[in-house]
Amino acid sequence: MLRIKGLDVYHGYVQAVRGLSMHVKEGELLAILGSNGAGKSSLLGTLAGLNKPAKGDILLKRKGDTPPSEECPQRMKGDTPPSEECPQRMKGDTPHLAETEECPQSYQAITGNSPEKMVRLGISLVPERREIFGSLNVLDNLMLGAYHRYRSDKAIIPSDIREVMEFFPALKDRENELAGTLSGGLQQMLAIGRALMARPKLLLLDEPSVGLAPLVVREIMSILAQLKNTGVTIMLVEQNTRAALKVADRALVMERGTITISGSSDELMSDVKVQQAYLGRARVQAAVAL
Amino acid sequence: MSDQLLQLLFTGLTLGSIYSLIALALVTTFKVTGILNLAQGEFVAIGALLAISLYATGIPMFAAFILAIILVAIMGGCLERAAIHPARRASGLTLIIITLGLSISLRGLALLIWGTDTYSLPAFSQGGPLIIGGAVLNPQSFWILGLAVITLSVLYAFLGLTYAGKAVKAAVINRTAARLVGINPNTISFWAFVGSGALGAAAGIFIAPVTMSTYDMGFMLAIKGFVAAVIGGLNNIGGAVLGGLLLGVLESYSAGLISSGLKDGLAIIILLVVLMVKPHGILGLLGERKI
């Protein structure tokens, strides 16, 4: 549903993301792992419209996608090479980018859009510091999550709030309390709930476990797994590698702005480099050897 | 003596209501955009002068007022798009200098259109003054006080009870988070200037029957409004009204009991004292994020 090609992102003179190419499949939970400064948050910020990329393309699957034969008539000729079958196909498109086997005509370029536009297109970010509206109550925070569709969906917003509350029952008891007075875990749940109120196609989560107790992290991860089952596509940036790999379908490891390892969660869980660098296996082995 | 004190109190409250209205417009714009709009006084002057000119053409008084308010509101929106929006990423100081430029330009425009003459409007309601406890209260004072109360109530209701008002509050609380839920701060900034234009014009029209309207009347009113806003905390709507009333009453007592020459100087003295003793104002807190 999302394709990124040759993305470069800078913070001042520092390059945070370097020529990054990747894709996200519809309905999957993709974990993005890596140490501090690897460029994970910069990538999510760029997808949410907070950072403007210096170079590269971000393509999002269009709404109400039609079958390939209608959207890209040239595709049906079959005997022509991929680069010619559909004029919109990006030059230099690599096989792993095109593995969705969909005509690029069904994708729209969203590179450099504002955060407001990204939300309207179906991309919602839960930022690392939660960024809830502390002096508004829980209910108002959730209501404002549906801001971009408030006019069109006014009647169904109360039922959407009830639906979000079912995911986060702890918020229901506090719905009239100021968001700033909630515990860290509840604030994180509120931030996720507020993002869900936008009815995103793609939910971006930036380190949801940071600063939370292990039990709360487990609860948040279990909620993410439930969310995935509802069909929401999720990109999860996380330093808690073990927790992320437990819920993710697929994972990527970023180092210095590029992807260095990618594969299924199981593959990454058994990858020696991932084990040594991110799962603490080397430290355990060293401790055993001592 | 007590009659005189009561009389000075009434005069001070009327004066203070005018300052409160200007402070309300300043604070609302500051809360929403982070910009201290130094052209706010010109919105007041142009609103009053436009209403007087429209009324002079034979348009019914009420229609002339509404038309003047709408025209100044449109002017506020146009100025935001033309001068503030293109410089939205500039520093706070640059933006203040831009509003200072707008203030000078608008004053020049008013001078070109209305010249240096003074203008006045008839009182909104007929009838003699009201005598309360030996003190005289002009009927127009009720209109001014009423406008201040209604404006404050509408602002509180808008921010506290409506969805759009909560979106504005959200953008004031956390700009990034507001953008992440789809709230466009640029749109809010535009409407803040439209609203402050309308409010400034309304204030100018309501005070026109009790003060002489001139092209440069906005300058001193803007300073008084600013002092009132600072007394209230600069980002506190209730504080702005309280600050305006306090300034009006203090001015009235100082002019009546000490010397009328103190009247304008007192505002600056109060400003200095507040900034030195209680820089966050009597109710507010400086340092909220701007949009």
XYZ file of C-alpha atoms in Angstrom:
581
model
C 0.000 0.000 0.000
C 3.005 2.294 0.440
C 6.139 2.485 -1.644
C 9.184 4.565 -0.900
C 11.969 5.082 -3.399
C 15.360 6.714 -2.921
C 14.321 8.820 0.057
C 16.792 11.363 1.452
C 15.883 13.354 4.559
C 18.043 15.992 6.205
C 17.866 17.735 9.572
C 19.874 20.837 8.815
C 23.190 19.550 7.490
C 22.777 16.104 9.014
C 21.427 13.429 6.695
C 18.982 11.297 8.682
C 17.693 9.052 5.872
C 19.910 8.002 2.932
C 18.444 6.771 -0.342
C 15.943 4.561 1.455
C 13.680 2.322 -0.643
C 11.039 0.048 0.835
C 7.407 -0.938 0.646
C 4.621 -1.676 3.090
C 2.009 -4.317 2.332
C -1.634 -3.766 3.084
C -2.726 -5.104 6.483
C 0.737 -5.960 7.748
C 2.494 -4.862 10.905
C 5.946 -3.767 9.883
C 8.491 -3.145 12.628
C 11.366 -0.759 12.004
C 14.222 -1.435 14.356
C 17.512 0.243 15.000
C 19.513 2.177 17.508
C 19.235 5.876 18.350
C 20.009 8.113 15.395
C 19.378 5.392 12.814
C 16.776 7.566 11.075
C 13.653 5.631 12.127
C 11.761 8.599 13.585
C 12.868 10.805 10.688
C 11.365 8.273 8.302
C 8.043 8.209 10.167
C 8.060 12.008 10.468
C 8.544 12.258 6.706
C 5.685 9.856 6.032
C 3.471 11.915 8.360
C 4.448 15.156 6.603
C 6.442 16.652 9.472
C 9.751 16.471 7.560
C 10.201 17.449 3.936
C 12.388 14.988 2.031
C 15.267 16.380 -0.010
C 14.953 13.616 -2.587
C 12.898 10.528 -3.344
C 9.313 9.446 -3.845
C 6.599 8.324 -1.465
C 3.681 6.608 -3.160
C 0.428 5.608 -1.483
C -2.163 3.269 -2.918
C -5.175 5.209 -4.093
C -8.520 4.926 -2.366
C -11.109 2.643 -3.965
C -8.530 0.864 -6.067
C -9.869 -0.666 -9.280
C -8.789 -3.924 -10.934
C -5.527 -3.770 -12.923
C -7.218 -4.230 -16.305
C -9.167 -1.021 -15.832
C -6.552 1.083 -14.149
C -3.747 0.239 -16.513
C -4.952 -1.015 -19.895
C -1.424 -1.396 -21.256
C -0.740 -4.051 -18.679
C -2.980 -6.538 -20.479
C -0.753 -6.671 -23.568
C 1.490 -8.899 -21.561
C 4.302 -9.220 -24.119
C 5.894 -5.870 -23.391
C 8.530 -5.374 -20.700
C 7.343 -3.878 -17.384
C 8.907 -0.489 -17.997
C 6.835 -0.030 -21.144
C 3.593 -1.624 -20.080
C 2.613 1.277 -17.927
C 4.039 4.737 -18.614
C 3.606 5.802 -15.008
C 5.950 3.137 -13.728
C 8.899 4.830 -12.142
C 12.154 4.749 -13.999
C 14.649 2.427 -12.413
C 12.005 0.676 -10.350
C 13.625 -2.280 -8.676
C 11.955 -5.696 -8.475
C 11.444 -5.573 -4.705
C 9.577 -2.279 -5.065
C 7.263 -3.706 -7.661
C 6.577 -6.907 -5.818
C 3.011 -5.835 -5.078
C 2.429 -6.595 -8.754
C 0.162 -3.607 -9.078
C 0.230 -1.001 -11.761
C 1.895 2.190 -10.464
C -1.129 4.053 -11.816
C -2.983 2.796 -8.745
C -0.510 4.731 -6.568
C -0.445 8.454 -5.941
C 2.619 10.515 -5.117
C 2.334 11.991 -1.628
C 5.921 13.179 -1.241
C 6.273 16.392 0.753
C 2.589 16.772 1.633
C 1.689 18.655 4.820
C 0.680 16.662 7.939
C -2.904 17.864 7.492
C -3.019 16.404 3.991
C -1.356 13.159 5.078
C -4.101 12.653 7.674
C -6.743 13.221 5.012
C -4.978 10.645 2.827
C -5.161 8.096 5.637
C -1.749 8.303 7.315
C -1.782 8.974 11.058
C 1.247 9.277 13.299
C 1.409 8.562 17.016
C 4.503 10.602 17.875
C 7.194 9.510 20.287
C 6.297 12.049 22.961
C 2.558 11.255 22.536
C 1.755 14.940 22.012
C -1.722 14.720 23.492
C -3.706 17.868 24.268
C -2.931 17.962 27.984
C -5.424 20.629 29.048
C -8.333 19.060 27.156
C -10.164 16.034 28.508
C -9.895 12.502 27.120
C -13.157 12.742 25.206
C -12.166 16.026 23.524
C -8.798 14.527 22.557
C -10.553 11.611 20.889
C -13.112 13.869 19.206
C -10.329 16.027 17.778
C -8.689 12.903 16.369
C -11.572 12.829 13.898
C -11.086 16.488 12.915
C -10.487 15.908 9.203
C -13.720 13.933 8.811
C -15.836 15.739 11.406
C -18.115 17.461 8.900
C -18.816 14.368 6.816
C -18.972 11.792 9.634
C -20.383 13.879 12.495
C -23.196 11.408 13.190
C -20.968 8.353 13.548
C -18.189 9.904 15.606
C -19.792 8.981 18.975
C -19.948 5.327 17.908
C -16.323 5.534 16.739
C -15.356 6.844 20.173
C -17.174 3.906 21.781
C -15.288 1.559 19.456
C -11.934 3.100 20.447
C -12.940 2.868 24.122
C -13.490 -0.876 23.629
C -9.837 -1.166 22.670
C -8.823 0.949 25.631
C -11.337 0.295 28.438
C -9.099 2.127 30.922
C -9.779 5.369 29.063
C -13.526 4.974 29.455
C -13.370 5.493 33.213
C -11.310 8.647 32.706
C -13.115 10.169 29.744
C -13.812 13.456 31.518
C -10.367 13.799 33.077
C -7.757 16.143 31.662
C -5.404 14.218 29.390
C -2.373 15.767 31.069
C -3.275 14.132 34.385
C -3.216 10.561 32.979
C -0.372 8.119 33.597
C 2.199 7.546 30.837
C 0.546 4.299 29.754
C -2.908 5.847 29.533
C -1.511 8.834 27.652
C 0.022 6.429 25.151
C -3.310 4.639 24.788
C -5.022 7.993 24.303
C -2.493 8.988 21.647
C -3.129 5.724 19.774
C -6.886 6.087 20.247
C -6.789 9.652 18.939
C -4.879 8.497 15.848
C -7.410 5.690 15.293
C -10.239 8.244 15.366
C -8.889 9.520 12.033
C -9.656 6.044 10.597
C -6.187 5.686 9.137
C -5.229 3.260 6.387
C -1.680 3.409 7.692
C -0.936 3.906 11.372
C 2.589 5.051 12.224
C 3.779 4.471 15.783
C 6.995 6.039 16.997
C 8.394 4.165 19.986
C 5.106 3.554 21.836
C 6.924 1.638 24.591
C 9.341 4.394 25.552
C 9.229 5.257 29.252
C 6.565 2.684 30.064
C 6.614 -0.168 32.574
C 7.059 -3.690 31.074
C 3.478 -4.662 31.910
C 2.123 -1.595 30.125
C 4.398 -2.280 27.129
C 2.963 -5.787 26.928
C -0.554 -4.373 27.022
C 0.209 -1.829 24.285
C 1.782 -4.502 22.080
C -1.189 -6.778 22.572
C -3.482 -3.921 21.513
C -1.356 -3.403 18.392
C -1.741 -7.079 17.550
C -5.526 -6.733 17.924
C -5.487 -3.618 15.771
C -3.632 -5.453 13.039
C -6.402 -8.035 13.009
C -8.914 -5.280 12.243
C -7.093 -4.627 8.958
C -5.155 -1.471 9.849
C -1.686 -1.390 8.320
C 0.871 -0.515 10.984
C 4.447 0.747 10.845
C 5.998 0.400 14.275
C 9.273 2.113 15.079
C 10.650 0.529 18.216
C 13.862 0.128 20.160
C 12.328 -2.662 22.216
C 13.275 -5.183 19.535
C 11.973 -8.294 21.268
C 8.526 -6.787 21.941
C 8.281 -5.452 18.394
C 9.307 -8.698 16.707
C 6.740 -10.619 18.759
C 3.840 -8.692 17.190
C 5.255 -7.777 13.758
C 4.800 -9.715 10.519
C 7.894 -8.267 8.969
C 10.749 -6.121 10.184
C 13.525 -3.901 8.893
C 16.673 -2.826 10.656
C 17.889 0.687 9.957
C 21.434 1.863 10.486
C 22.683 5.339 9.659
C 19.655 6.155 7.535
C 19.449 3.016 5.397
C 17.960 -0.458 5.665
C 20.598 -3.044 6.458
C 18.500 -6.108 7.295
C 14.955 -7.006 6.296
C 12.822 -10.094 6.531
C 9.998 -11.760 8.404
C 9.923 -11.378 12.174
C 10.940 -15.004 12.613
C 13.888 -14.522 10.262
C 15.065 -11.468 12.164
C 14.525 -13.154 15.510
C 16.954 -15.892 14.449
C 19.384 -13.578 12.651
C 22.717 -13.665 14.460
C 23.477 -9.998 13.836
C 20.070 -8.919 15.142
C 20.479 -11.219 18.133
C 23.870 -9.756 18.950
C 23.089 -6.133 18.302
C 19.481 -5.783 19.410
C 18.384 -8.813 21.440
C 21.286 -8.858 23.875
C 22.278 -12.443 22.949
C 25.992 -11.555 22.894
C 25.781 -10.126 26.385
C 24.009 -13.278 27.611
C 26.600 -15.512 25.962
C 29.407 -13.440 27.415
C 27.842 -13.649 30.849
C 27.469 -17.436 30.533
C 31.105 -17.758 29.410
C 32.237 -15.880 32.492
C -16.680 62.959 48.001
C -18.340 59.546 47.741
C -20.409 60.812 44.768
C -17.215 61.843 43.050
C -15.576 58.474 43.760
C -18.618 56.661 42.340
C -18.635 58.932 39.308
C -14.949 58.212 38.714
C -15.639 54.499 39.094
C -18.372 54.604 36.416
C -16.153 56.615 34.084
C -13.310 54.193 34.742
C -15.464 51.137 34.037
C -16.653 52.621 30.736
C -13.097 53.480 29.773
C -11.947 50.100 31.002
C -14.533 48.271 28.885
C -13.075 49.912 25.783
C -9.572 48.819 26.774
C -10.918 45.355 27.569
C -12.365 44.956 24.083
C -9.072 45.920 22.453
C -7.152 43.702 24.880
C -9.538 40.822 24.090
C -8.779 41.114 20.376
C -5.022 41.347 21.066
C -5.035 38.354 23.406
C -7.179 36.202 21.116
C -4.842 36.806 18.187
C -1.786 36.263 20.389
C -3.174 33.027 21.843
C -3.998 31.630 18.451
C -1.106 32.876 16.322
C 1.601 33.907 18.779
C 1.643 37.308 17.066
C 1.193 40.558 18.937
C -0.846 42.505 16.409
C 0.201 46.141 16.751
C -2.271 47.082 14.002
C -5.185 46.248 16.304
C -5.682 49.936 17.163
C -6.069 50.756 13.471
C -8.844 48.158 13.182
C -10.642 50.141 15.911
C -10.095 53.527 14.200
C -10.994 52.346 10.695
C -14.067 50.522 12.042
C -15.332 53.709 13.695
C -14.543 55.958 10.728
C -16.059 53.525 8.209
C -19.272 53.248 10.247
C -19.481 57.058 10.525
C -18.944 57.493 6.761
C -21.450 54.763 5.859
C -24.023 56.209 8.259
C -23.472 59.637 6.700
C -24.488 58.233 3.283
C -27.972 57.611 4.668
C -27.694 53.886 5.394
C -29.617 52.906 8.568
C -27.356 53.003 11.624
C -27.492 49.260 12.341
C -26.769 48.339 8.692
C -23.850 50.797 8.618
C -22.388 49.160 11.729
C -22.711 45.632 10.374
C -21.240 46.646 7.029
C -18.300 48.413 8.709
C -17.622 45.364 10.895
C -17.730 43.031 7.872
C -15.418 45.293 5.848
C -12.825 45.546 8.628
C -13.052 41.780 9.214
C -12.319 41.215 5.510
C -9.464 43.716 5.767
C -8.061 41.753 8.738
C -8.207 38.505 6.739
C -6.610 40.113 3.663
C -3.780 41.586 5.748
C -3.109 38.191 7.320
C -2.889 36.543 3.885
C -0.819 39.354 2.371
C 1.602 40.153 5.197
C 1.542 37.509 7.962
C 1.046 34.265 6.037
C 4.048 34.686 3.713
C 6.246 35.368 6.768
C 4.744 32.634 8.982
C 8.107 30.901 9.488
C 9.825 34.145 10.490
C 10.768 34.956 14.080
C 8.322 36.538 16.510
C 10.227 39.827 16.349
C 9.946 39.953 12.532
C 6.225 39.334 12.750
C 5.789 42.111 15.318
C 7.710 44.489 13.047
C 5.396 43.463 10.183
C 2.331 44.338 12.283
C 3.991 47.660 13.190
C 4.405 48.327 9.467
C 0.761 47.423 8.913
C -0.240 49.815 11.684
C 1.684 52.718 10.113
C 0.344 51.903 6.628
C -3.269 51.689 7.815
C -2.924 54.966 9.716
C -1.561 56.577 6.539
C -4.460 55.154 4.541
C -6.955 56.497 7.081
C -5.287 59.910 6.898
C -5.638 59.889 3.104
C -9.322 58.952 3.254
C -10.598 60.842 6.307
C -7.971 63.569 6.729
C -7.214 65.062 10.121
C -10.850 65.968 10.899
C -12.636 64.554 13.909
C -15.876 62.622 13.481
C -18.603 61.465 15.803
C -21.656 59.231 15.865
C -24.938 59.889 17.678
C -25.590 57.790 20.799
C -27.163 54.400 20.099
C -30.139 55.038 22.381
C -32.013 58.188 23.194
C -32.754 59.451 26.699
C -30.902 61.232 29.422
C -28.174 59.884 31.643
C -28.941 57.588 34.537
C -28.297 58.871 38.085
C -27.021 56.146 40.403
C -26.020 57.115 43.973
C -25.454 60.692 42.891
C -23.222 59.674 39.995
C -24.172 60.136 36.327
C -23.994 57.171 33.967
C -24.237 57.772 30.228
C -26.519 55.255 28.369
C -23.726 54.628 25.845
C -21.652 53.258 28.729
C -24.185 50.427 29.059
C -23.743 49.612 25.376
C -19.956 49.499 25.768
C -20.125 47.407 28.960
C -22.702 45.142 27.297
C -20.471 44.606 24.254
C -17.554 43.653 26.500
C -19.699 41.158 28.453
C -21.230 39.648 25.300
C -17.864 39.372 23.539
C -16.297 37.664 26.543
C -19.243 35.246 26.881
C -19.216 34.409 23.167
C -15.460 33.786 23.226
C -15.722 31.512 26.270
C -18.654 29.632 24.739
C -16.852 29.273 21.419
C -13.632 27.950 22.946
C -15.269 25.778 25.593
C -18.386 24.425 23.935
C -17.896 24.225 20.174
C -15.876 21.716 18.173
C -14.199 24.503 16.162
C -13.305 26.274 19.418
C -11.746 23.104 20.813
C -9.739 22.741 17.604
C -8.447 26.290 18.139
C -7.549 25.421 21.744
C -5.830 22.242 20.565
C -3.734 24.249 18.125
C -2.759 26.635 20.924
C -1.872 23.758 23.287
C 0.211 21.743 20.830
C 0.777 22.903 17.272
C 2.443 19.697 16.065
C -0.247 17.461 17.545
C -2.930 19.675 16.024
C -1.361 19.310 12.594
C -1.170 15.539 13.098
C -4.949 15.354 13.545
C -5.519 17.509 10.478
C -5.982 20.971 12.010
C -4.429 23.581 9.745
C -2.854 26.352 11.867
C -2.713 28.672 8.855
C -6.492 28.572 8.551
C -6.834 29.291 12.265
C -4.418 32.226 11.974
C -6.511 33.637 9.111
C -9.744 33.427 11.092
C -8.060 34.937 14.163
C -7.241 38.057 12.139
C -10.749 38.132 10.651
C -12.169 37.909 14.186
C -9.832 40.539 15.605
C -10.749 42.863 12.720
C -14.447 42.420 13.475
C -13.944 42.849 17.211
C -11.751 45.932 16.731
C -14.319 47.508 14.408
C -17.143 46.763 16.857
C -15.158 48.391 19.672
C -14.493 51.468 17.524
C -18.164 51.804 16.609
C -19.377 51.458 20.190
C -16.963 54.100 21.504
C -17.530 56.518 18.585
C -20.474 58.285 20.312
C -18.414 58.999 23.469
C -15.038 59.805 21.914
C -14.087 61.837 18.893
C -12.970 59.537 16.083
C -9.837 60.491 14.193
C -7.476 58.673 11.832
C -4.864 58.262 14.597
C -7.140 57.343 17.523
C -6.035 53.719 17.292
C -2.446 54.306 18.372
C -3.134 55.267 21.995
C -6.005 52.761 22.255
C -3.693 49.966 21.086
C -1.147 50.918 23.766
C -3.865 50.894 26.442
C -5.198 47.584 25.121
C -1.689 46.141 25.196
C -1.133 47.295 28.789
C -4.502 45.767 29.755
C -3.524 42.498 28.047
C -0.153 42.411 29.842
C -1.839 43.087 33.205
C -4.085 40.095 32.501
C -1.239 37.858 31.424
C -1.256 38.298 27.635
C -2.721 34.867 26.956
C -5.668 34.918 29.306
C -9.009 36.063 27.934
C -10.564 36.721 31.353
C -7.361 38.422 32.464
C -7.528 40.792 29.484
C -10.988 41.986 30.518
C -9.949 42.322 34.149
C -6.773 44.150 33.103
C -8.751 46.545 30.916
C -11.243 47.371 33.674
C -8.452 47.810 36.224
C -6.518 50.128 33.923
C -9.658 52.150 33.149
C -10.551 52.585 36.827
C -6.968 53.479 37.836
C -6.761 56.007 34.998
C -10.059 57.541 35.987
C -9.106 57.874 39.671
C -5.631 59.232 38.897
C -7.063 61.798 36.461
C -9.897 62.798 38.838
C -8.046 62.793 42.147
C -4.467 63.687 41.210
C -4.043 65.213 37.748
C -5.522 64.595 34.295
C -1.979 64.848 32.928
C -1.206 61.524 34.628
C -3.850 59.634 32.613
C -1.749 58.408 29.687
C 1.519 58.163 31.603
C -0.127 55.921 34.182
C -0.612 53.137 31.615
C 3.120 53.028 30.970
C 3.905 53.143 34.720
C 1.503 50.231 35.314
C 3.060 48.313 32.423
C 6.533 48.722 33.911
C 5.374 47.742 37.411
C 3.553 44.628 36.147
C 6.534 43.547 34.051
C 8.889 44.003 37.010
C 6.708 42.578 39.790
C 4.442 40.056 38.082
C 5.633 39.457 34.515
C 3.143 36.624 33.987
C 0.269 39.003 34.635
C -2.365 38.733 37.301
C -4.044 35.673 35.816
C -1.993 34.372 32.951
C 1.170 32.609 32.057
C 3.470 33.745 29.346
C 5.273 31.185 27.273
C 2.478 29.137 25.735
C 3.384 27.851 22.359
C 2.395 29.794 19.303
C 0.730 28.370 16.246
